[in-house]
């Protein structure tokens, strides 16, 4: 690889090629790309490439670019310096005191890098040469949307159920008995009563007409029954069974069944 | 890629090849394709009207079907496989407290009217709660109560028993058992303790009543 | 509509029926569908992995083909019929040479770090190149490399395989030859293990310079 006889001036064709390359310097993707292009001029398998000759070609290229005052990016110059060093290592007898890698090792690695880059270029071309979607083969023209159906289901355990029931029953047990319930008409009672009656309340009727029998004379019982019936009426209005109105403050409150719409 | 096109200038492709073409065109097109359109796209000498019928036959009974849409043709999913185009995700949620209580009342007191449920719970029962329980198929309508207004009653269903692992609604633990299980934590007020016996009687009464009721609802 | 689902709790549908289902699912999707996804949509007890192979066989030589894309499956028109599809052809964005090379390096060397791509190409990788490939969804971030700095790696995606009609990254053209030739090994530069000499500084300088360039391009 480091045959000193190869260190002859590059021939005219090489020079011309180098000039063509210089004109095109912007087209190179870095020094490795340039080296790969130069290596093609050797017209040999990359594995048999003369790195020394390649280093020479590269340095000639850089010199030529300088002559033509073409500005080269820094990495091209760094590569030139490294190749100059590599060239001297390949040409000079190895220095026994030097523990660094030999020129041959460095040259072999450069050859490997070039071969690898070249291989990547080739497979990239093969890849792009494959049948491609949307150009050579095609997907379904009318894909159907997969509907996402979200179904919500509820669950409860027997324990939840029993706790729920226990909660209600416990509440019952603690219902305060301090009031005289005989003279209290509860909202529940009123509701029950009203529910049975509202079906027949087609026209506006005053609230007092709904008070149960026997609850219309004693004032405290009238109060209790009226309050309960009124509360029950509101509940039924809320449920949409009943309509309620009062023409002015303190005027009689009137009820009727909500007309069916 | 253009070879088949050039061959065709001399000779129409074989029928099997024409069928492949129709298949590919119908597959890739966003809209139904007319025979004229297929012919225009296929090499000269092809007859898409024959090819498409052959393709239609080939797909008979398959997962997709070649169907005629007006003057054009298309590939569509077989109607019986529409369910595959849905991805069902099931979300399980805890039943609300109101719903659990309502359900418990129905289970313990069935058949029970809405007014009775409200009386026991002390608050009105929203329509949504009842609807939810009906939808879950945990309750259903029982017989109408033979009282003024003939209110409907609610009873629990087989699915309810299934879900809660019960043989019958009578297997639901009674108040005493609930208390024994620690579910009725708060003891009643001291003065109420004396009445405990009668309370249990009441409880028994409840179940007696239920037995009758269940018999009723079974017919 | 849910009936097949419930039936299946007892018995899986017959093989022919499963094949119809796979056929319907694949026909309905423009994207590859994974076996897991198919199984999730098909009734319980179905085995889409078996059914899909049967369907693949059935479509051999037809106008459309059942193809494997990574862990998923898709139906695509036969590549030799592309000439029929001028209407469906989509303008593919022209990729730069740098993008194509970067893509190839990622595909053949994956998972690969940005620094490794740069070492192979001998130049810095511009942000735009990587962004373009990410945007095309042909590459994605892989795991971080467990080396100092924990650099991110890049890998190719299922969309990449789909686009180039590859079953898996193992089917990349020429992969075996490259591997046999040792061109996919990461081979450190010979000065890596050597003592820091002046020549090594120069070598380092080369890479330092590149790094600077990267920083510039990131601004």
XYZ file of C-alpha atoms in Angstrom:
699
model
C 0.000 0.000 0.000
C 2.839 2.322 0.861
C 4.867 1.645 -2.198
C 7.203 4.654 -2.459
C 7.266 4.368 -6.239
C 3.674 5.461 -6.295
C 4.741 8.817 -4.997
C 5.038 10.143 -8.535
C 3.317 13.319 -9.703
C -0.382 12.634 -10.396
C -1.114 12.360 -14.055
C -2.934 14.918 -16.116
C -6.252 13.116 -15.959
C -6.133 13.256 -12.170
C -5.467 16.948 -12.278
C -8.362 17.570 -14.611
C -10.604 15.456 -12.425
C -9.500 17.376 -9.364
C -10.366 20.645 -11.062
C -13.779 19.392 -12.017
C -14.274 18.413 -8.404
C -13.226 21.807 -7.147
C -15.833 23.546 -9.269
C -18.309 21.238 -7.648
C -16.996 21.607 -4.114
C -20.333 22.629 -2.691
C -21.788 19.358 -3.881
C -19.695 17.339 -1.443
C -21.012 16.222 1.840
C -17.788 16.626 3.726
C -14.226 15.369 3.345
C -15.170 11.677 3.530
C -17.507 12.134 0.618
C -14.783 13.898 -1.327
C -12.330 11.099 -0.525
C -14.855 8.534 -1.696
C -15.322 10.360 -4.960
C -11.562 10.643 -5.438
C -11.125 6.966 -4.696
C -13.357 6.145 -7.659
C -10.725 7.565 -9.956
C -8.495 4.690 -8.910
C -10.924 2.362 -10.617
C -10.246 -0.459 -8.157
C -12.222 -2.257 -5.506
C -12.333 -0.108 -2.402
C -10.659 -2.926 -0.484
C -7.620 -2.666 -2.710
C -7.458 1.080 -2.697
C -4.137 2.814 -2.253
C -4.681 5.106 0.692
C -1.358 6.746 -0.024
C -2.433 7.618 -3.548
C -5.743 8.795 -2.192
C -4.052 11.028 0.363
C -1.989 12.488 -2.435
C -5.035 13.104 -4.582
C -6.790 14.793 -1.715
C -3.836 17.023 -0.916
C -3.521 17.932 -4.589
C -7.185 18.857 -4.556
C -6.713 21.108 -1.542
C -3.668 22.760 -3.102
C -5.563 23.367 -6.293
C -8.471 24.860 -4.375
C -6.078 27.196 -2.598
C -4.570 28.277 -5.926
C -8.051 29.052 -7.192
C -8.788 30.850 -3.912
C -11.802 28.692 -3.234
C -12.797 28.798 0.386
C -12.996 25.375 1.895
C -14.766 24.524 5.086
C -12.515 23.894 8.074
C -13.133 20.167 8.190
C -11.670 19.769 4.669
C -8.475 21.429 5.907
C -8.405 19.328 9.065
C -8.685 16.230 6.929
C -5.877 17.531 4.702
C -3.609 17.964 7.713
C -4.437 14.496 8.943
C -3.827 12.962 5.517
C -0.490 14.783 5.282
C 0.448 13.199 8.589
C -0.791 9.807 7.390
C 1.204 10.153 4.187
C 4.423 10.832 6.099
C 3.751 7.863 8.378
C 3.217 5.599 5.419
C 6.378 6.754 3.699
C 8.814 6.969 6.602
C 10.200 3.895 8.356
C 8.338 3.336 11.639
C 9.841 5.003 14.698
C 10.381 2.299 17.366
C 9.873 4.908 20.114
C 6.428 5.806 18.812
C 3.675 3.838 20.543
C 0.865 5.205 18.427
C -0.886 3.200 15.742
C 1.092 2.461 12.636
C 0.450 4.231 9.380
C -0.955 0.979 8.006
C -3.483 0.760 10.814
C -4.608 4.314 10.248
C -4.809 3.737 6.509
C -6.817 0.554 7.020
C -9.302 2.398 9.168
C -9.705 5.131 6.604
C -10.257 2.474 3.947
C -12.852 0.879 6.220
C -14.647 4.192 6.673
C -14.725 4.742 2.926
C -15.956 1.245 2.272
C -18.642 1.616 4.919
C -19.820 4.957 3.564
C -19.867 3.542 0.076
C -21.815 0.513 1.259
C -24.353 2.789 2.934
C -24.733 4.756 -0.289
C -25.344 1.584 -2.216
C -27.948 0.196 0.140
C -29.605 3.605 0.341
C -29.967 3.484 -3.431
C -31.322 -0.063 -3.262
C -33.751 0.997 -0.586
C -35.030 3.908 -2.623
C -35.230 1.623 -5.635
C -37.683 -0.646 -3.870
C -41.369 -0.571 -4.604
C -42.730 2.267 -2.548
C -46.117 2.842 -1.046
C -48.150 5.421 -2.894
C -45.998 4.987 -5.996
C -45.827 1.289 -6.764
C -48.245 -0.263 -4.355
C -51.278 1.202 -2.707
C -53.308 1.098 0.427
C -57.032 0.691 0.799
C -58.829 3.580 -0.852
C -61.785 3.651 1.510
C -60.540 2.641 4.907
C -63.356 2.187 7.360
C -63.093 3.916 10.625
C -63.044 1.594 13.561
C -65.619 3.031 15.870
C -64.670 3.132 19.463
C -67.721 2.198 21.409
C -67.397 3.137 25.029
C -69.771 1.169 27.126
C -70.177 2.113 30.751
C -71.372 -0.506 33.122
C -72.013 -0.084 36.795
C -71.207 -2.397 39.568
C -71.922 -2.772 43.241
C -71.202 -5.476 45.741
C -73.533 -7.192 48.126
C -71.683 -5.369 50.865
C -72.481 -2.004 49.249
C -76.094 -3.052 49.092
C -76.270 -4.121 52.711
C -74.393 -1.085 53.912
C -76.779 1.075 51.953
C -79.765 -0.609 53.468
C -78.245 -0.503 56.939
C -77.657 3.203 56.474
C -81.319 3.811 55.770
C -82.555 1.593 58.560
C -80.188 3.119 61.073
C -81.466 6.505 60.099
C -84.979 5.242 60.793
C -84.032 4.067 64.240
C -82.682 7.436 65.115
C -85.613 9.375 63.802
C -86.397 11.747 66.631
C -89.567 10.844 68.489
C -89.663 13.988 70.607
C -92.434 15.571 68.599
C -95.988 14.635 69.115
C -96.412 12.793 65.886
C -100.140 12.530 66.299
C -100.545 16.150 65.500
C -97.889 16.329 62.801
C -98.713 15.656 59.191
C -95.437 14.690 57.492
C -94.385 15.598 54.031
C -94.216 11.877 53.232
C -97.831 11.485 54.223
C -98.763 14.549 52.221
C -96.841 13.258 49.215
C -98.563 9.929 49.351
C -101.904 11.620 49.591
C -101.161 14.104 46.835
C -99.900 11.449 44.480
C -103.211 9.715 44.624
C -105.078 12.935 44.044
C -103.204 14.920 41.466
C -104.527 12.763 38.672
C -107.888 14.356 39.221
C -106.754 17.981 39.628
C -107.379 19.105 36.084
C -108.289 22.697 36.957
C -106.772 25.179 39.386
C -107.730 24.322 42.974
C -106.559 26.010 46.141
C -104.021 24.273 48.302
C -106.365 24.224 51.282
C -108.725 21.928 49.424
C -106.048 19.247 49.579
C -105.772 19.209 53.349
C -106.842 15.844 54.742
C -110.071 15.384 56.627
C -109.730 16.114 60.340
C -106.774 18.430 59.815
C -108.740 21.537 58.999
C -109.944 22.719 62.406
C -107.162 22.671 65.046
C -104.765 25.525 64.170
C -101.565 23.568 64.864
C -102.820 20.663 62.794
C -103.862 22.995 59.982
C -100.393 24.529 60.055
C -98.696 21.166 59.942
C -100.936 19.809 57.203
C -100.653 22.986 55.140
C -96.873 23.062 55.420
C -96.577 19.378 54.540
C -99.017 19.646 51.653
C -97.249 22.724 50.347
C -93.854 20.992 50.570
C -95.285 17.914 48.888
C -96.748 20.123 46.146
C -93.375 21.664 45.499
C -91.875 18.201 45.280
C -94.519 17.185 42.759
C -93.928 20.373 40.782
C -90.234 19.512 40.762
C -91.085 16.058 39.483
C -93.182 17.631 36.753
C -96.555 16.308 37.837
C -98.037 19.512 39.113
C -98.241 23.221 38.405
C -98.478 25.778 41.176
C -99.382 29.482 41.214
C -100.134 32.360 43.498
C -101.630 35.511 42.003
C -100.182 37.865 44.630
C -98.529 37.826 48.045
C -100.748 36.021 50.592
C -103.291 35.155 47.909
C -104.438 31.541 47.922
C -101.946 29.077 46.443
C -103.487 27.119 43.614
C -102.557 23.783 42.152
C -103.421 21.756 39.099
C -102.143 18.714 37.305
C -99.509 19.590 34.768
C -101.198 19.408 31.349
C -99.745 16.740 29.131
C -97.739 18.298 26.359
C -43.614 -1.388 -14.497
C -44.909 -0.403 -17.888
C -44.441 -3.773 -19.482
C -47.990 -5.003 -19.176
C -49.131 -1.763 -20.786
C -46.894 -2.270 -23.775
C -47.736 -5.917 -24.196
C -51.334 -4.935 -24.317
C -50.928 -2.968 -27.478
C -50.629 -6.277 -29.187
C -52.773 -8.587 -27.152
C -55.268 -8.269 -24.296
C -53.990 -9.696 -21.006
C -55.437 -13.070 -20.004
C -58.686 -13.096 -18.021
C -56.948 -13.926 -14.732
C -54.698 -10.919 -15.189
C -57.662 -8.668 -15.900
C -59.295 -9.898 -12.706
C -56.164 -9.015 -10.725
C -56.305 -5.539 -12.192
C -59.949 -5.034 -11.310
C -59.251 -6.304 -7.818
C -56.405 -3.829 -7.328
C -58.362 -0.909 -8.775
C -61.416 -1.550 -6.610
C -59.230 -1.991 -3.546
C -57.258 1.212 -3.958
C -59.997 3.548 -5.168
C -61.536 5.940 -2.742
C -64.817 5.840 -4.643
C -66.797 3.250 -6.561
C -65.342 2.805 -10.040
C -67.400 2.548 -13.196
C -66.682 -0.100 -15.790
C -65.796 2.648 -18.240
C -63.273 4.073 -15.798
C -61.759 0.645 -15.206
C -61.495 0.044 -18.937
C -59.813 3.408 -19.365
C -57.217 2.498 -16.777
C -56.642 -1.072 -17.889
C -54.617 -1.981 -20.985
C -56.352 -1.956 -24.332
C -58.419 -4.983 -25.130
C -59.455 -5.569 -21.520
C -63.114 -5.969 -20.704
C -63.657 -4.811 -17.147
C -67.360 -5.697 -17.189
C -66.521 -9.379 -17.550
C -63.569 -9.233 -15.163
C -65.521 -7.462 -12.418
C -68.247 -10.099 -12.491
C -65.629 -12.805 -12.152
C -64.080 -10.972 -9.206
C -67.509 -10.542 -7.659
C -68.052 -14.281 -7.895
C -64.655 -14.998 -6.429
C -65.489 -12.925 -3.356
C -68.840 -14.555 -2.731
C -69.042 -15.691 0.858
C -65.777 -13.998 1.751
C -65.166 -11.336 4.363
C -65.560 -8.586 1.803
C -67.926 -8.393 -1.132
C -67.732 -6.784 -4.560
C -70.907 -4.759 -4.800
C -72.546 -2.674 -7.460
C -73.168 0.929 -6.502
C -75.337 2.480 -9.200
C -73.270 2.206 -12.353
C -70.063 1.618 -10.480
C -68.385 -1.099 -8.427
C -66.797 -1.174 -5.018
C -65.443 -3.543 -2.389
C -67.285 -3.475 0.894
C -67.124 -5.333 4.186
C -69.541 -8.272 4.296
C -72.647 -6.969 6.084
C -72.558 -9.647 8.783
C -69.052 -8.609 9.835
C -69.863 -5.009 10.649
C -69.309 -5.745 14.311
C -65.572 -6.052 13.613
C -65.461 -2.357 12.816
C -66.162 -1.515 16.389
C -63.789 -1.582 19.223
C -65.672 -1.826 22.423
C -64.166 -0.550 25.598
C -66.049 -1.282 28.762
C -65.720 1.041 31.666
C -66.877 -0.208 35.033
C -68.065 2.393 37.481
C -69.267 2.194 41.009
C -72.991 2.631 41.430
C -73.969 5.900 43.121
C -75.061 5.943 46.725
C -78.591 6.943 45.751
C -78.807 4.040 43.330
C -77.452 1.549 45.870
C -79.919 2.679 48.472
C -82.823 2.562 46.061
C -81.757 -0.878 44.919
C -81.424 -2.064 48.498
C -84.919 -0.853 49.319
C -86.351 -2.583 46.288
C -84.527 -5.773 47.191
C -85.662 -5.763 50.824
C -89.186 -4.521 50.288
C -90.208 -5.742 46.882
C -92.629 -5.205 45.353
C -92.361 -1.581 46.261
C -93.743 1.606 44.765
C -91.766 4.705 44.083
C -93.635 6.525 46.846
C -92.674 3.790 49.278
C -89.049 4.001 48.279
C -89.168 7.721 48.832
C -90.766 7.236 52.177
C -88.075 4.842 53.304
C -85.200 6.898 51.970
C -86.727 10.152 53.127
C -85.851 11.808 49.830
C -87.304 11.698 46.381
C -85.992 9.162 43.930
C -84.776 10.662 40.706
C -85.968 9.228 37.453
C -82.324 8.752 36.405
C -81.672 6.435 39.326
C -84.606 4.194 38.520
C -83.777 4.256 34.807
C -80.203 3.283 35.553
C -81.300 0.297 37.622
C -83.788 -0.707 34.936
C -81.087 -0.424 32.288
C -78.726 -2.552 34.323
C -81.570 -5.052 34.397
C -81.267 -5.307 38.137
C -84.867 -4.170 38.671
C -87.983 -4.457 36.603
C -91.577 -3.395 36.878
C -93.731 -5.638 39.058
C -97.499 -5.703 39.221
C -99.418 -2.528 39.725
C -100.478 -1.998 43.312
C -104.248 -2.383 43.745
C -104.523 0.993 45.474
C -105.797 4.367 44.212
C -103.706 5.539 41.331
C -102.626 1.922 40.725
C -98.939 2.773 41.117
C -96.381 0.505 39.483
C -94.130 -1.492 41.728
C -90.523 -2.488 41.337
C -88.967 -5.883 41.950
C -85.446 -7.199 41.545
C -84.540 -9.477 38.664
C -82.679 -12.695 38.029
C -79.678 -10.667 36.862
C -79.706 -8.918 40.194
C -79.579 -12.231 42.028
C -76.876 -13.407 39.657
C -74.745 -10.350 40.151
C -74.965 -10.429 43.920
C -74.672 -14.179 44.147
C -78.062 -14.721 45.744
C -80.469 -17.563 45.220
C -83.449 -15.412 46.055
C -84.158 -12.008 47.525
C -85.031 -13.748 50.758
C -81.377 -14.664 51.186
C -80.572 -11.029 51.840
C -79.424 -10.719 55.414
C -81.917 -9.236 57.841
C -81.354 -6.288 60.106
C -80.192 -8.473 62.965
C -77.628 -10.149 60.788
C -76.506 -6.801 59.451
C -75.961 -5.670 62.970
C -74.122 -8.878 63.857
C -71.904 -8.329 60.866
C -71.069 -4.880 62.158
C -72.848 -3.185 59.312
C -75.209 -1.484 61.683
C -72.552 0.070 63.800
C -74.526 2.533 65.799
C -76.580 0.903 68.449
C -79.965 2.420 68.839
C -80.513 4.908 71.666
C -80.681 3.194 75.106
C -84.419 3.612 75.428
C -84.936 1.956 72.078
C -83.028 -1.130 73.226
C -85.960 -2.470 75.157
C -87.974 -2.502 71.987
C -85.413 -4.562 70.151
C -87.491 -7.667 70.350
C -90.446 -6.055 68.711
C -88.162 -4.582 66.115
C -87.043 -8.026 65.097
C -90.639 -9.078 64.955
C -91.140 -6.284 62.554
C -88.241 -7.514 60.536
C -89.718 -10.988 60.416
C -92.972 -9.479 59.359
C -91.218 -7.828 56.541
C -89.960 -11.117 55.233
C -93.260 -12.822 55.608
C -94.769 -10.122 53.542
C -92.043 -10.524 51.004
C -92.678 -14.190 50.639
C -96.214 -13.520 49.634
C -95.079 -10.838 47.314
C -92.452 -12.957 45.650
C -94.998 -15.639 45.011
C -97.170 -13.017 43.414
C -94.476 -11.691 41.198
C -93.536 -15.132 40.038
C -96.757 -15.678 38.155
C -74.720 -7.754 16.996
C -73.211 -8.969 20.202
C -74.408 -12.467 19.667
C -71.252 -13.777 18.023
C -69.330 -12.428 20.987
C -71.456 -14.307 23.437
C -71.573 -17.509 21.443
C -67.832 -17.459 21.389
C -67.598 -17.857 25.100
C -68.476 -21.433 24.427
C -66.882 -22.114 21.086
C -64.530 -20.289 18.721
C -65.894 -19.649 15.237
C -64.732 -22.123 12.590
C -61.452 -21.408 10.793
C -63.165 -20.321 7.572
C -65.185 -17.792 9.536
C -62.064 -16.481 11.263
C -60.435 -16.036 7.870
C -63.414 -14.017 6.669
C -63.068 -11.799 9.707
C -59.359 -11.214 9.189
C -60.092 -10.465 5.555
C -62.724 -7.895 6.521
C -60.496 -6.244 9.104
C -57.487 -5.999 6.794
C -59.549 -4.751 3.861
C -61.067 -2.032 6.005
C -57.783 -0.588 7.220
C -55.225 1.528 5.424
C -52.789 0.997 8.283
C -51.259 -2.330 9.205
C -53.259 -4.086 11.916
C -51.481 -6.033 14.633
C -52.457 -9.588 15.455
C -53.291 -8.440 18.967
C -55.615 -5.789 17.603
C -57.316 -8.322 15.335
C -57.759 -10.730 18.211
C -59.234 -7.959 20.331
C -61.833 -7.211 17.674
C -62.640 -10.805 16.798
C -64.779 -12.997 19.031
C -63.091 -14.767 21.904
C -61.275 -17.940 21.038
C -60.214 -16.724 17.597
C -56.564 -16.931 16.634
C -55.849 -14.211 14.123
C -52.215 -15.279 13.715
C -53.314 -18.565 12.142
C -56.180 -17.070 10.170
C -54.049 -14.294 8.698
C -51.539 -16.793 7.302
C -54.345 -18.682 5.622
C -55.660 -15.438 4.153
C -52.161 -14.515 3.009
C -51.938 -17.800 1.134
C -55.349 -17.304 -0.409
C -54.288 -13.975 -1.901
C -51.038 -15.202 -3.383
C -50.820 -14.096 -6.986
C -53.939 -11.926 -6.727
C -54.262 -8.232 -7.475
C -53.850 -7.438 -3.812
C -51.503 -9.119 -1.377
C -51.555 -9.739 2.349
C -48.223 -8.475 3.627
C -46.527 -8.542 6.939
C -45.279 -5.236 8.327
C -43.312 -5.743 11.514
C -45.742 -7.234 13.996
C -48.741 -6.217 11.928
C -50.464 -7.163 8.696
C -51.889 -5.186 5.820
C -53.356 -5.590 2.366
C -51.537 -3.784 -0.410
C -51.994 -3.782 -4.163
C -49.566 -5.968 -6.065
C -46.551 -3.803 -6.997
C -46.695 -4.848 -10.648
C -50.106 -3.191 -10.950
C -48.932 0.238 -9.888
C -49.442 1.494 -13.434
C -53.209 1.237 -12.918
C -53.137 3.607 -9.992
C -52.054 6.921 -11.463
C -55.091 8.440 -9.799
C -54.071 7.262 -6.373
C -50.409 8.144 -6.680
C -49.329 10.529 -3.984
C -46.538 12.973 -4.543
C -43.753 11.745 -2.310
C -41.663 14.557 -0.922
C -38.266 14.459 -2.539
C -35.716 13.512 0.053
C -32.283 15.094 0.029
C -29.248 12.919 -0.425
C -28.322 13.600 3.191
C -31.772 12.458 4.332
C -31.656 9.285 2.262
C -28.194 8.385 3.559
C -29.147 9.175 7.117
C -32.250 7.021 6.761
C -30.219 4.126 5.384
C -27.660 4.432 8.177
C -30.393 4.391 10.807
C -32.086 1.410 9.171
C -28.921 -0.675 8.867
C -27.202 0.353 12.082
C -30.156 0.809 14.397
C -30.223 1.674 17.197
C -27.735 4.358 16.262
C -26.766 7.658 17.852
C -26.393 10.918 16.061
C -22.632 10.842 16.692
C -22.422 7.425 15.039
C -24.347 8.632 12.004
C -21.961 11.539 11.775
C -18.957 9.290 12.047
C -20.204 7.136 9.202
C -21.070 10.048 6.942
C -18.058 12.119 7.966
C -20.223 15.220 8.371
C -22.614 16.593 10.878
C -26.244 15.675 10.580
C -28.384 18.745 10.238
C -31.365 19.079 12.488
C -33.642 19.510 9.478
C -32.676 16.102 8.114
C -33.584 14.315 11.306
C -36.738 16.385 11.690
C -37.842 15.479 8.196
C -37.407 11.774 8.845
C -39.183 12.059 12.183
C -42.017 13.949 10.530
C -42.392 11.271 7.875
C -42.621 8.870 10.807
C -39.929 6.750 9.237
C -37.667 7.053 12.243
C -38.304 7.469 15.937
C -36.266 7.746 19.098
C -35.023 4.449 20.480
C -33.549 3.782 23.901
C -30.814 5.929 25.239
C -27.375 4.431 24.851
C -25.857 3.420 28.197
C -22.678 5.345 27.551
C -21.473 8.636 29.003
C -23.908 11.379 28.120
C -26.640 8.758 27.601
C -27.198 9.809 23.987
C -30.556 9.057 22.361
C -30.618 6.550 19.558
C -32.696 6.398 16.426
C -34.522 3.404 15.020
C -36.782 2.947 12.014
C -40.535 2.587 12.445
C -43.278 0.323 11.214
C -44.325 3.095 8.792
C -40.862 2.879 7.284
C -41.241 -0.866 6.803
C -44.728 -0.305 5.395
C -43.576 2.341 2.968
C -40.776 0.212 1.562
C -42.732 -3.033 1.657
C -40.459 -4.684 4.198
C -41.610 -7.383 6.580
C -39.013 -6.436 9.137
C -35.747 -4.552 9.402
C -34.015 -7.913 8.919
C -35.249 -7.916 5.339
C -33.410 -4.764 4.373
C -31.696 -5.333 1.034
C -28.063 -6.380 1.330
C -28.148 -6.571 5.117
C -26.547 -10.008 5.264
C -23.727 -9.042 2.920
C -22.984 -5.894 4.884
C -22.906 -7.831 8.100
C -20.696 -10.541 6.612
C -18.315 -7.872 5.347
C -18.095 -6.423 8.861
C -19.398 -3.094 7.644
C -22.090 -2.872 10.304
C -19.679 -3.254 13.204
C -18.729 -0.167 15.034
C -14.987 -0.186 14.616
C -13.175 2.384 16.683
C -10.445 4.390 15.061
C -7.068 2.711 15.758
C -5.802 5.677 17.736
C -8.552 5.256 20.264
C -6.520 2.967 22.491
C -3.248 4.737 21.854
C -1.617 7.269 24.112
C -2.421 10.879 23.529
C 0.182 11.900 20.994
C 0.250 14.981 18.814
C -1.175 12.971 15.927
C -4.027 11.855 18.147
C -4.791 15.409 19.006
C -5.174 16.076 15.341
C -7.543 13.185 15.000
C -9.534 14.435 17.944
C -9.442 17.847 16.362
C -11.246 16.451 13.355
C -14.116 15.322 15.504
C -14.039 18.454 17.591
C -14.442 20.469 14.450
C -17.431 18.365 13.520
C -18.985 18.903 16.874
C -18.657 22.625 16.428
C -20.440 22.314 13.163
C -23.266 20.463 14.853
C -23.619 23.207 17.387
C -23.818 25.723 14.597
C -26.512 23.861 12.785
C -28.565 23.583 15.904
C -28.836 27.332 16.327
